[in-house]
Short mmCIF file of C-alpha atoms and ligand atoms in Angstrom, two decimals:
data_model
loop_
_atom_site.label_atom_id
_atom_site.label_comp_id
_atom_site.label_asym_id
_atom_site.label_seq_id
_atom_site.Cartn_x
_atom_site.Cartn_y
_atom_site.Cartn_z
CA MET A 8 123.83 47.56 66.90
CA ARG A 9 125.83 50.81 66.86
CA ALA A 10 124.95 53.14 69.75
CA ILE A 11 124.96 56.91 69.18
CA ARG A 12 125.70 58.73 72.41
CA ASN A 13 125.63 62.26 73.80
CA PHE A 14 128.78 64.38 73.69
CA VAL A 15 129.21 66.33 76.91
CA ASN A 16 132.23 68.14 78.33
CA GLY A 17 134.45 66.83 75.55
CA LYS A 18 133.48 63.19 76.07
CA SER A 19 131.00 60.63 74.91
CA ALA A 20 128.23 60.38 77.52
CA SER A 21 125.23 58.17 78.16
CA ALA A 22 121.59 59.22 78.23
CA SER A 23 119.42 57.89 81.00
CA SER A 24 115.78 57.84 79.89
CA GLY A 25 115.92 54.15 79.01
CA ARG A 26 114.21 55.11 75.75
CA ALA A 27 115.94 55.16 72.39
CA GLY A 28 115.27 56.12 68.79
CA ARG A 29 116.02 53.91 65.83
CA VAL A 30 118.27 55.25 63.14
CA TYR A 31 117.66 53.70 59.73
CA ASN A 32 119.52 53.47 56.48
CA PRO A 33 116.76 54.89 54.23
CA ASN A 34 118.32 53.22 51.16
CA THR A 35 117.74 49.72 52.51
CA GLY A 36 115.12 50.36 55.18
CA ALA A 37 117.36 48.53 57.68
CA GLU A 38 117.87 49.74 61.22
CA GLN A 39 121.54 50.62 61.59
CA ALA A 40 121.94 52.31 64.97
CA GLU A 41 120.20 53.27 68.16
CA VAL A 42 120.24 56.69 69.74
CA ALA A 43 119.57 56.84 73.47
CA PHE A 44 117.20 59.62 74.53
CA SER A 45 118.09 62.14 77.22
CA THR A 46 116.23 63.15 80.35
CA ALA A 47 116.23 66.50 82.13
CA ARG A 48 119.19 65.21 84.15
CA ASP A 49 121.22 64.51 80.99
CA VAL A 50 120.34 67.92 79.60
CA ASP A 51 121.38 69.46 82.89
CA ALA A 52 124.78 67.72 82.71
CA ALA A 53 125.34 69.29 79.29
CA VAL A 54 124.18 72.71 80.50
CA GLN A 55 126.48 72.52 83.54
CA ALA A 56 129.42 71.67 81.27
CA ALA A 57 128.56 74.61 79.00
CA ALA A 58 128.08 76.95 81.98
CA ALA A 59 131.47 75.95 83.42
CA ALA A 60 133.15 76.61 80.07
CA PHE A 61 131.42 79.96 79.53
CA PRO A 62 133.47 82.48 81.60
CA ALA A 63 136.83 81.53 80.07
CA TRP A 64 135.43 81.22 76.54
CA ALA A 65 133.66 84.58 76.78
CA ALA A 66 136.90 86.14 78.01
CA THR A 67 138.91 84.63 75.14
CA ASN A 68 139.54 87.40 72.67
CA PRO A 69 137.42 87.19 69.50
CA GLN A 70 140.42 86.66 67.24
CA ARG A 71 141.41 83.55 69.18
CA ARG A 72 137.85 82.28 69.07
CA ALA A 73 137.89 82.83 65.31
CA ARG A 74 141.10 80.81 65.03
CA VAL A 75 139.29 77.80 66.47
CA LEU A 76 136.65 78.20 63.77
CA PHE A 77 139.32 78.48 61.06
CA ALA A 78 140.83 75.21 62.30
CA PHE A 79 137.37 73.62 62.49
CA LYS A 80 136.67 74.58 58.88
CA GLN A 81 139.90 72.93 57.77
CA LEU A 82 139.09 69.77 59.72
CA VAL A 83 135.60 69.54 58.26
CA GLU A 84 137.03 69.97 54.78
CA ALA A 85 139.64 67.28 55.45
CA ASN A 86 136.87 64.93 56.61
CA MET A 87 134.33 65.92 53.95
CA ASP A 88 134.03 62.47 52.33
CA GLU A 89 133.55 60.64 55.61
CA LEU A 90 131.00 63.20 56.85
CA ALA A 91 129.06 63.20 53.57
CA HIS A 92 128.81 59.40 53.52
CA LEU A 93 127.70 59.32 57.15
CA LEU A 94 125.12 62.02 56.48
CA SER A 95 123.74 60.28 53.38
CA SER A 96 123.60 56.91 55.13
CA GLU A 97 121.19 58.29 57.76
CA HIS A 98 119.33 60.96 55.78
CA GLY A 99 119.16 59.37 52.32
CA LYS A 100 120.17 62.41 50.26
CA VAL A 101 122.73 61.77 47.50
CA ILE A 102 126.40 62.28 48.37
CA ALA A 103 126.81 65.44 46.27
CA ASP A 104 123.83 66.95 48.11
CA SER A 105 125.28 65.94 51.50
CA LYS A 106 128.49 67.74 50.53
CA GLY A 107 126.35 70.77 49.69
CA ASP A 108 124.68 70.53 53.11
CA ILE A 109 128.10 70.53 54.81
CA GLN A 110 129.48 73.24 52.52
CA ARG A 111 126.56 75.62 53.21
CA GLY A 112 127.22 75.15 56.93
CA LEU A 113 130.90 75.85 56.41
CA GLU A 114 130.03 79.11 54.72
CA VAL A 115 128.44 80.23 57.99
CA ILE A 116 131.62 79.13 59.78
CA GLU A 117 133.59 81.31 57.32
CA PHE A 118 131.29 84.22 58.19
CA ALA A 119 131.81 83.49 61.90
CA CYS A 120 135.59 83.61 61.36
CA GLY A 121 135.09 87.36 60.81
CA ILE A 122 133.58 87.76 64.28
CA PRO A 123 136.16 90.30 65.55
CA HIS A 124 134.85 92.72 62.94
CA ALA A 125 131.18 91.84 63.50
CA LEU A 126 131.42 92.39 67.27
CA LYS A 127 132.86 95.88 67.06
CA GLY A 128 130.60 98.29 68.92
CA GLU A 129 129.66 101.91 68.22
CA TYR A 130 131.26 105.01 69.68
CA THR A 131 130.16 108.62 69.88
CA GLU A 132 132.73 111.09 71.07
CA GLY A 133 131.32 114.22 72.70
CA ALA A 134 127.68 113.18 72.96
CA GLY A 135 127.48 115.88 75.67
CA PRO A 136 130.03 118.14 77.39
CA GLY A 137 132.95 115.78 78.08
CA ILE A 138 130.63 112.82 77.58
CA ASP A 139 131.28 109.87 75.29
CA VAL A 140 128.88 107.04 74.58
CA TYR A 141 129.86 103.60 73.40
CA SER A 142 128.22 100.23 72.98
CA MET A 143 129.47 96.69 73.08
CA ARG A 144 127.99 93.31 72.22
CA GLN A 145 128.39 90.69 74.93
CA PRO A 146 127.60 86.96 74.77
CA LEU A 147 124.46 85.66 76.45
CA GLY A 148 125.84 82.58 78.22
CA VAL A 149 124.65 79.04 77.52
CA CYS A 150 122.63 78.84 74.31
CA ALA A 151 120.76 75.87 72.87
CA GLY A 152 119.96 74.71 69.35
CA ILE A 153 117.24 72.24 68.34
CA THR A 154 117.53 71.10 64.74
CA PRO A 155 115.54 69.18 62.09
CA PHE A 156 116.49 66.05 60.16
CA ASN A 157 116.76 67.60 56.73
CA PHE A 158 120.04 69.52 57.12
CA PRO A 159 121.94 67.71 59.88
CA ALA A 160 125.20 69.57 59.13
CA MET A 161 124.21 72.99 57.82
CA ILE A 162 121.61 73.98 60.39
CA PRO A 163 123.65 73.01 63.48
CA MET A 164 126.53 75.05 61.98
CA TRP A 165 124.21 78.03 61.36
CA MET A 166 123.58 78.04 65.07
CA PHE A 167 126.67 76.94 66.97
CA GLY A 168 129.04 78.62 64.49
CA VAL A 169 127.70 82.09 65.22
CA ALA A 170 126.84 81.48 68.89
CA ILE A 171 130.29 80.16 69.79
CA ALA A 172 132.09 82.83 67.76
CA CYS A 173 130.20 85.43 69.83
CA GLY A 174 131.59 83.90 73.05
CA ASN A 175 128.63 81.74 74.08
CA THR A 176 128.77 78.06 74.91
CA PHE A 177 126.32 75.68 73.34
CA VAL A 178 124.05 72.66 73.83
CA LEU A 179 122.80 71.12 70.58
CA LYS A 180 119.79 68.78 70.42
CA PRO A 181 119.89 67.45 66.85
CA SER A 182 117.21 65.44 65.10
CA GLU A 183 116.96 61.92 66.44
CA LYS A 184 116.53 60.63 62.86
CA ASP A 185 120.11 61.40 61.69
CA PRO A 186 122.13 62.26 64.81
CA SER A 187 125.64 61.04 63.88
CA VAL A 188 126.99 64.01 61.91
CA PRO A 189 126.24 66.56 64.67
CA VAL A 190 128.28 64.43 67.09
CA ARG A 191 131.18 64.27 64.61
CA LEU A 192 131.02 68.06 64.25
CA ALA A 193 131.29 68.46 68.03
CA GLU A 194 134.29 66.09 68.09
CA LEU A 195 135.94 68.12 65.33
CA MET A 196 135.32 71.38 67.23
CA LEU A 197 137.17 69.86 70.19
CA GLU A 198 140.00 68.77 67.89
CA ALA A 199 140.07 72.30 66.42
CA GLY A 200 140.80 73.71 69.86
CA ALA A 201 137.41 74.57 71.36
CA PRO A 202 137.75 73.98 75.12
CA VAL A 203 135.72 71.13 76.60
CA GLY A 204 132.14 72.13 77.34
CA VAL A 205 131.99 74.82 74.64
CA LEU A 206 129.94 72.57 72.34
CA ASN A 207 127.83 69.72 73.75
CA VAL A 208 125.34 67.41 72.04
CA VAL A 209 122.35 65.78 73.72
CA HIS A 210 120.04 63.44 71.84
CA GLY A 211 116.38 62.95 72.46
CA ASP A 212 112.80 63.85 71.73
CA LYS A 213 110.16 66.02 73.43
CA GLU A 214 111.45 65.13 76.92
CA ALA A 215 114.91 66.57 76.14
CA VAL A 216 113.42 69.57 74.32
CA ASP A 217 111.12 70.36 77.25
CA ALA A 218 114.12 70.15 79.59
CA ILE A 219 115.92 72.71 77.41
CA ILE A 220 112.89 75.01 77.45
CA ALA A 221 112.64 74.76 81.24
CA HIS A 222 116.34 75.04 82.11
CA PRO A 223 116.98 78.33 83.93
CA GLU A 224 120.62 78.51 82.84
CA ILE A 225 119.83 78.49 79.09
CA ARG A 226 119.59 82.06 77.82
CA ALA A 227 118.54 81.54 74.22
CA ILE A 228 117.05 78.82 72.03
CA SER A 229 117.44 78.62 68.29
CA PHE A 230 115.01 76.17 66.71
CA VAL A 231 114.42 74.95 63.16
CA GLY A 232 111.74 72.37 62.35
CA SER A 233 108.04 72.11 61.63
CA SER A 234 105.72 75.04 62.42
CA ASP A 235 103.61 73.56 65.22
CA ILE A 236 106.73 72.59 67.17
CA ALA A 237 108.35 75.95 66.35
CA HIS A 238 105.30 77.75 67.74
CA TYR A 239 105.33 75.58 70.87
CA ILE A 240 109.01 76.26 71.50
CA TYR A 241 108.60 79.98 70.86
CA ASN A 242 105.65 80.27 73.27
CA HIS A 243 107.15 78.22 76.09
CA GLY A 244 110.71 79.45 75.65
CA THR A 245 109.74 83.12 75.75
CA ALA A 246 107.40 82.45 78.69
CA ASN A 247 110.51 81.20 80.48
CA HIS A 248 112.28 84.50 79.65
CA LYS A 249 114.53 83.05 76.98
CA ARG A 250 115.37 84.67 73.71
CA VAL A 251 113.87 82.41 71.01
CA GLN A 252 114.11 82.26 67.24
CA ALA A 253 112.00 79.41 65.84
CA MET A 254 111.93 78.68 62.10
CA GLY A 255 109.06 76.54 60.84
CA GLY A 256 107.68 74.82 57.76
CA ALA A 257 107.25 76.08 54.23
CA LYS A 258 105.31 75.85 50.99
CA ASN A 259 107.33 77.83 48.48
CA HIS A 260 105.80 78.94 45.20
CA GLY A 261 107.55 79.46 41.87
CA VAL A 262 105.66 81.96 39.73
CA VAL A 263 106.26 81.61 35.97
CA LEU A 264 105.35 84.61 33.82
CA PRO A 265 104.59 84.02 30.11
CA ASP A 266 107.85 85.67 29.00
CA ALA A 267 110.11 83.39 31.11
CA ASP A 268 112.87 81.32 29.51
CA MET A 269 110.95 78.04 29.62
CA ASP A 270 113.99 75.81 28.99
CA GLN A 271 115.65 77.27 32.07
CA VAL A 272 112.46 77.23 34.14
CA VAL A 273 111.92 73.51 33.57
CA LYS A 274 115.53 72.67 34.52
CA ASP A 275 115.34 74.88 37.61
CA LEU A 276 111.97 73.57 38.67
CA VAL A 277 112.73 69.87 38.60
CA GLY A 278 115.90 70.42 40.64
CA ALA A 279 114.15 72.64 43.17
CA ALA A 280 111.02 70.48 43.47
CA TYR A 281 112.56 67.01 43.50
CA GLY A 282 116.15 67.54 44.72
CA SER A 283 116.74 65.96 48.13
CA ALA A 284 113.38 64.19 47.56
CA GLY A 285 111.66 67.52 48.24
CA GLU A 286 112.85 67.49 51.85
CA ARG A 287 114.10 71.08 51.85
CA CYS A 288 112.41 74.01 53.50
CA MET A 289 113.45 76.02 50.42
CA ALA A 290 112.20 73.44 47.90
CA LEU A 291 109.71 74.64 45.28
CA PRO A 292 106.73 72.29 45.64
CA VAL A 293 104.22 74.69 44.02
CA VAL A 294 104.53 76.20 40.55
CA VAL A 295 102.20 78.97 39.44
CA PRO A 296 102.21 79.46 35.66
CA VAL A 297 100.45 82.64 34.58
CA GLY A 298 98.05 82.10 31.66
CA LYS A 299 96.75 78.90 30.07
CA ASN A 300 99.45 78.69 27.39
CA THR A 301 102.23 78.98 29.97
CA ALA A 302 100.62 76.29 32.12
CA ASP A 303 100.05 73.87 29.23
CA GLU A 304 103.56 74.32 27.89
CA LEU A 305 105.11 73.93 31.32
CA ARG A 306 103.19 70.74 32.02
CA GLU A 307 104.12 69.22 28.65
CA ARG A 308 107.79 70.01 29.21
CA LEU A 309 107.85 68.77 32.79
CA ILE A 310 106.55 65.29 31.94
CA PRO A 311 109.58 64.08 29.92
CA GLU A 312 111.97 65.62 32.47
CA ILE A 313 110.22 63.66 35.22
CA GLU A 314 110.31 60.48 33.18
CA ARG A 315 114.04 60.88 32.63
CA MET A 316 114.71 61.49 36.29
CA LYS A 317 116.80 58.89 38.06
CA VAL A 318 115.92 58.01 41.64
CA GLY A 319 118.60 55.89 43.29
CA ILE A 320 120.48 55.08 46.43
CA SER A 321 122.44 57.93 47.93
CA THR A 322 125.84 56.61 46.80
CA ASP A 323 124.69 56.29 43.17
CA GLU A 324 126.44 59.16 41.41
CA GLY A 325 123.91 59.08 38.59
CA ALA A 326 120.92 59.51 40.90
CA GLN A 327 119.19 62.87 41.13
CA TYR A 328 117.63 62.09 44.45
CA GLY A 329 117.47 59.28 46.99
CA PRO A 330 115.00 57.89 49.50
CA VAL A 331 113.05 59.95 52.03
CA VAL A 332 114.12 59.81 55.64
CA SER A 333 111.78 57.20 57.15
CA ALA A 334 109.04 54.70 56.44
CA ALA A 335 106.62 56.92 58.35
CA HIS A 336 107.51 59.94 56.19
CA LYS A 337 107.13 57.87 53.01
CA ALA A 338 103.67 56.78 54.17
CA LYS A 339 102.74 60.39 54.98
CA ILE A 340 103.76 61.59 51.50
CA GLU A 341 101.84 58.75 49.85
CA ASP A 342 98.78 59.61 51.96
CA TYR A 343 99.00 63.20 50.73
CA ILE A 344 99.12 61.96 47.12
CA ALA A 345 95.97 59.91 47.77
CA LEU A 346 94.34 62.95 49.36
CA GLY A 347 95.23 65.10 46.34
CA VAL A 348 93.40 62.66 44.09
CA LYS A 349 90.42 62.64 46.46
CA GLU A 350 90.35 66.43 46.55
CA GLY A 351 90.07 66.52 42.77
CA ALA A 352 93.55 67.55 41.63
CA GLU A 353 94.74 65.89 38.42
CA LEU A 354 97.48 63.34 39.13
CA VAL A 355 99.77 63.58 36.11
CA ARG A 356 102.59 61.38 37.40
CA ASP A 357 102.22 59.14 40.45
CA GLY A 358 105.29 58.30 42.57
CA ARG A 359 103.49 55.93 44.92
CA GLY A 360 104.61 52.34 45.06
CA PHE A 361 108.00 53.19 43.57
CA LYS A 362 110.41 50.23 44.00
CA LEU A 363 114.12 50.36 43.32
CA GLN A 364 115.46 47.01 42.20
CA GLY A 365 117.64 45.48 44.91
CA TYR A 366 116.39 48.07 47.43
CA GLU A 367 112.74 47.13 47.64
CA ASP A 368 112.57 47.99 51.36
CA GLY A 369 114.14 51.44 50.92
CA PHE A 370 112.01 54.52 51.62
CA PHE A 371 111.68 55.68 48.02
CA VAL A 372 108.93 57.84 46.57
CA GLY A 373 108.90 58.48 42.83
CA PRO A 374 108.52 61.96 41.35
CA THR A 375 104.90 63.04 41.46
CA LEU A 376 103.16 65.79 39.52
CA PHE A 377 99.71 67.25 40.14
CA ASP A 378 97.95 69.73 37.88
CA LYS A 379 94.85 71.86 38.52
CA VAL A 380 95.54 72.14 42.24
CA THR A 381 93.35 74.79 43.91
CA THR A 382 93.67 76.85 47.05
CA GLU A 383 90.93 75.16 49.09
CA MET A 384 92.70 71.77 48.87
CA ARG A 385 94.50 70.61 52.01
CA THR A 386 97.30 69.29 49.82
CA TYR A 387 97.88 72.91 48.75
CA GLN A 388 97.56 74.46 52.18
CA GLU A 389 99.81 72.00 54.00
CA GLU A 390 103.47 71.13 53.68
CA ILE A 391 104.04 67.70 52.09
CA PHE A 392 107.86 67.74 52.24
CA GLY A 393 108.31 65.10 49.55
CA PRO A 394 108.98 64.78 45.79
CA VAL A 395 105.57 66.16 44.85
CA LEU A 396 105.18 69.16 42.53
CA GLN A 397 101.79 70.88 42.33
CA ILE A 398 100.72 73.13 39.45
CA VAL A 399 98.34 75.90 40.56
CA ARG A 400 97.15 77.81 37.50
CA ALA A 401 96.73 81.60 37.67
CA GLU A 402 95.21 83.91 35.07
CA THR A 403 96.98 87.13 35.96
CA PHE A 404 100.08 88.53 37.65
CA GLU A 405 97.92 89.80 40.53
CA GLU A 406 96.41 86.37 41.08
CA ALA A 407 99.87 84.77 41.04
CA LEU A 408 101.20 87.37 43.48
CA ALA A 409 98.29 86.75 45.85
CA LEU A 410 98.89 82.99 46.13
CA PRO A 411 102.21 82.96 48.04
CA SER A 412 101.25 86.21 49.77
CA GLN A 413 98.10 84.72 51.27
CA HIS A 414 99.50 81.26 52.05
CA GLN A 415 99.99 80.43 55.74
CA TYR A 416 103.71 79.86 55.11
CA GLY A 417 106.06 82.57 53.90
CA ASN A 418 109.54 81.10 53.74
CA GLY A 419 110.72 81.44 50.14
CA VAL A 420 109.27 82.29 46.73
CA ALA A 421 110.66 82.57 43.21
CA ILE A 422 109.59 84.41 40.09
CA PHE A 423 110.75 83.47 36.60
CA THR A 424 110.56 86.24 34.01
CA ARG A 425 112.58 88.35 31.59
CA ASN A 426 110.70 91.48 32.67
CA GLY A 427 112.71 93.41 35.24
CA ARG A 428 109.87 95.72 36.16
CA ALA A 429 107.48 92.83 36.88
CA ALA A 430 110.15 91.05 38.92
CA ARG A 431 110.89 94.19 40.90
CA GLU A 432 107.23 94.76 41.66
CA PHE A 433 106.77 91.13 42.67
CA ALA A 434 109.79 91.21 45.01
CA SER A 435 108.57 94.42 46.59
CA ARG A 436 104.96 93.36 47.16
CA VAL A 437 105.08 89.64 47.90
CA ASN A 438 104.38 88.72 51.54
CA VAL A 439 107.24 86.22 51.89
CA GLY A 440 110.65 86.44 53.61
CA MET A 441 113.09 85.28 50.91
CA VAL A 442 112.64 85.95 47.20
CA GLY A 443 114.42 84.53 44.15
CA ILE A 444 114.34 86.29 40.78
CA ASN A 445 115.17 83.58 38.24
CA VAL A 446 116.78 81.82 41.22
CA PRO A 447 114.76 78.76 42.21
CA ILE A 448 116.19 78.20 45.71
CA PRO A 449 116.99 81.65 47.10
CA VAL A 450 118.83 80.57 50.26
CA PRO A 451 120.76 83.73 51.14
CA VAL A 452 124.55 83.58 51.40
CA ALA A 453 125.97 83.26 54.92
CA TYR A 454 126.75 86.96 55.43
CA HIS A 455 123.16 87.86 54.59
CA THR A 456 120.45 86.33 56.68
CA PHE A 457 117.95 83.46 56.51
CA GLY A 458 114.38 83.64 57.71
CA GLY A 459 110.80 83.32 56.53
CA TRP A 460 107.61 85.17 57.43
CA LYS A 461 104.18 84.20 58.78
CA ARG A 462 104.05 80.59 60.05
CA SER A 463 107.54 79.93 58.69
CA ALA A 464 109.21 81.76 61.57
CA PHE A 465 108.37 82.82 65.11
CA GLY A 466 110.49 85.52 66.72
CA ASP A 467 112.07 88.59 65.19
CA THR A 468 115.64 87.66 64.44
CA ASN A 469 116.86 85.60 61.50
CA GLN A 470 119.59 82.98 61.27
CA HIS A 471 123.21 83.91 60.49
CA GLY A 472 124.65 87.13 59.07
CA MET A 473 124.47 90.14 61.38
CA GLU A 474 120.98 89.04 62.50
CA GLY A 475 122.59 85.89 63.93
CA VAL A 476 125.21 87.97 65.73
CA LYS A 477 122.44 90.13 67.20
CA PHE A 478 120.48 87.07 68.32
CA PHE A 479 123.45 85.56 70.14
CA THR A 480 124.62 88.78 71.85
CA LYS A 481 123.18 91.49 74.06
CA VAL A 482 124.06 95.14 73.72
CA LYS A 483 125.48 97.16 76.56
CA THR A 484 125.68 100.93 76.17
CA ILE A 485 128.08 102.95 78.30
CA THR A 486 127.90 106.70 78.90
CA GLN A 487 131.09 108.04 80.42
CA ARG A 488 132.71 111.29 81.57
CA TRP A 489 135.90 112.02 83.42
CA PRO A 490 135.34 115.41 85.13
CA GLU A 491 138.10 117.28 86.88
CA GLY A 492 136.76 118.06 90.35
CA LEU A 493 133.14 119.00 91.09
CA THR A 494 131.44 120.31 87.96
CA ASP A 495 127.69 120.22 88.60
CA ASP A 496 125.23 120.71 91.37
CA SER A 497 122.78 117.88 92.03
CA SER A 498 120.13 117.75 89.34
CA PHE A 499 116.66 116.44 89.96
CA VAL A 500 115.50 116.51 86.36
CA ILE A 501 116.20 113.94 83.69
CA PRO A 502 119.56 114.73 82.04
CA THR A 503 119.22 116.01 78.47
CA MET A 504 121.78 117.03 75.85
CA ARG A 505 120.40 120.50 75.19
P1 NAD B 624 110.31 68.39 63.52
O1 NAD B 624 109.56 69.61 63.90
O2 NAD B 624 109.60 67.08 63.57
O3 NAD B 624 111.61 68.23 64.44
C1 NAD B 624 112.50 69.29 64.67
C2 NAD B 624 113.12 69.13 66.05
O4 NAD B 624 112.09 69.20 67.04
C3 NAD B 624 113.82 67.79 66.24
O5 NAD B 624 115.03 68.01 66.94
C4 NAD B 624 112.83 66.99 67.05
O6 NAD B 624 113.44 66.05 67.90
C5 NAD B 624 112.11 68.04 67.86
N1 NAD B 624 110.71 67.65 68.15
C6 NAD B 624 109.92 66.85 67.42
N2 NAD B 624 108.72 66.73 68.01
C7 NAD B 624 108.73 67.48 69.13
C8 NAD B 624 107.78 67.77 70.14
N3 NAD B 624 106.54 67.26 70.12
N4 NAD B 624 108.15 68.60 71.13
C9 NAD B 624 109.37 69.14 71.17
N5 NAD B 624 110.32 68.89 70.23
C10 NAD B 624 110.01 68.08 69.21
O7 NAD B 624 110.91 68.66 62.05
P2 NAD B 624 111.66 67.64 61.10
O8 NAD B 624 110.67 66.67 60.55
O9 NAD B 624 112.89 67.13 61.73
O10 NAD B 624 112.13 68.64 59.94
C11 NAD B 624 111.32 69.01 58.85
C12 NAD B 624 110.61 70.33 59.11
O11 NAD B 624 111.56 71.36 59.35
C13 NAD B 624 109.81 70.80 57.90
O12 NAD B 624 108.60 71.36 58.36
C14 NAD B 624 110.69 71.86 57.28
O13 NAD B 624 110.02 72.82 56.50
C15 NAD B 624 111.28 72.47 58.51
N6 NAD B 624 112.50 73.21 58.21
C16 NAD B 624 112.43 74.57 58.26
C17 NAD B 624 113.56 75.32 57.96
C18 NAD B 624 113.53 76.81 58.04
O14 NAD B 624 114.57 77.41 58.13
N7 NAD B 624 112.36 77.45 58.02
C19 NAD B 624 114.75 74.67 57.62
C20 NAD B 624 114.77 73.28 57.58
C21 NAD B 624 113.63 72.55 57.88
#
């Protein structure tokens, strides 16, 4: 059995808990590797390596740091096929989608290559008589990232790309379900010229995460995962005086106004709801058609699209989506489908019991469609994170606007319409962090910033873009003067610039 190991101080390293996670191939259901879990001692070894690397890395000028990221980008591109196959073999998403996962991460690396510009401070000449004021952004020290299974390339790159560009060193604790790609990324960073200890990877579960939260040398934690864990990490990390950004779960709505281009809406919806088997925090698992005619037409058009959909193994180029990540997750999704029926929603297409010929033990769930879902149902309130689309019918624009606005999650939302004024009003009033107008998955580009509202994010600072730079740096403001000889008497009042 292949063993997946930590990567510390530029070398493969063991983990000492004696416990290990199983890594499956979701296409076949077979166990393919074991990942040893880390203890506080293993985490400490990674933190010590990162702390030792920090002074020299922080003192390396930003242009040289950027050059390492340029080289890293080229190496990832040169290894794209290998990385995408590795990613798909542990996650289950189709190869084209794995390449998208890696590519979206690389776009953050491209943003981070511009770090000399992003780190420039502000300067005021003559803020007072002979007084200048300037500010600079300095790195924090050792930073940590804890990442989910669903984007094992993109989300680690969101974090370490910006953190390392800013002059920090990094300890990454990736998901134990698909841990191989993060290790390959760390190896490629070393090959690209990052000094040993700048990027370290420790595997594990709650024990390793708790060691990160408790470690006094770690200055900041960036987390992405489910909301309860995000909340836990935010509370405990900040209690330990760390800077924390913790992104959580989602339940994104797509509002369809009666004037929308229905051909386009149907194409967009099936991709956004079922792509990656619905395992995206920016998936669209809820559609809100406004008016009975819109709802009936949408439902009738969705059915043949769903029937045509091809679910297959991740290397099948004709497949639209592959298996979900684990047997436990498949069972959870199927339980939610059963609950939806029990709660009284109308099950239009049922993906339970889906078997792919030759891959009967794979973790597949067929595309599922519910109609007449209502707000008091648990299946509406909670995140399912599978290939399940729910139709929630609304009578009016106001009712449709209220649904995502009042939901506990507020990650993304989309509106489909030809009416610019309605779209503008929706974007302005909706209580959600990222909005798409005729864009089903509004993941912002790397130089903007990613983050939801309400229970989709804890903390104030988003991922990547200038928000990421702010998260991974602290501001120092300097007030200077260079007087010739004695100019003032002692003053016992607060200095002002009158
Ligand atoms: P998860 O919360 O189970 O795991 C995330 C990380 O937390 C992993 O590294 C895991 O090892 C660790 N972890 C798990 N249980 C823990 C515990 N009890 N204590 C401490 N650490 C623990 O999430 P997941 O299943 O890997 O990923 C899917 C979730 O992530 C979904 O809820 C999805 O919406 C969310 N997500 C959110 C975003 C976003 O930006 N808002 C992006 C991607 C995924």
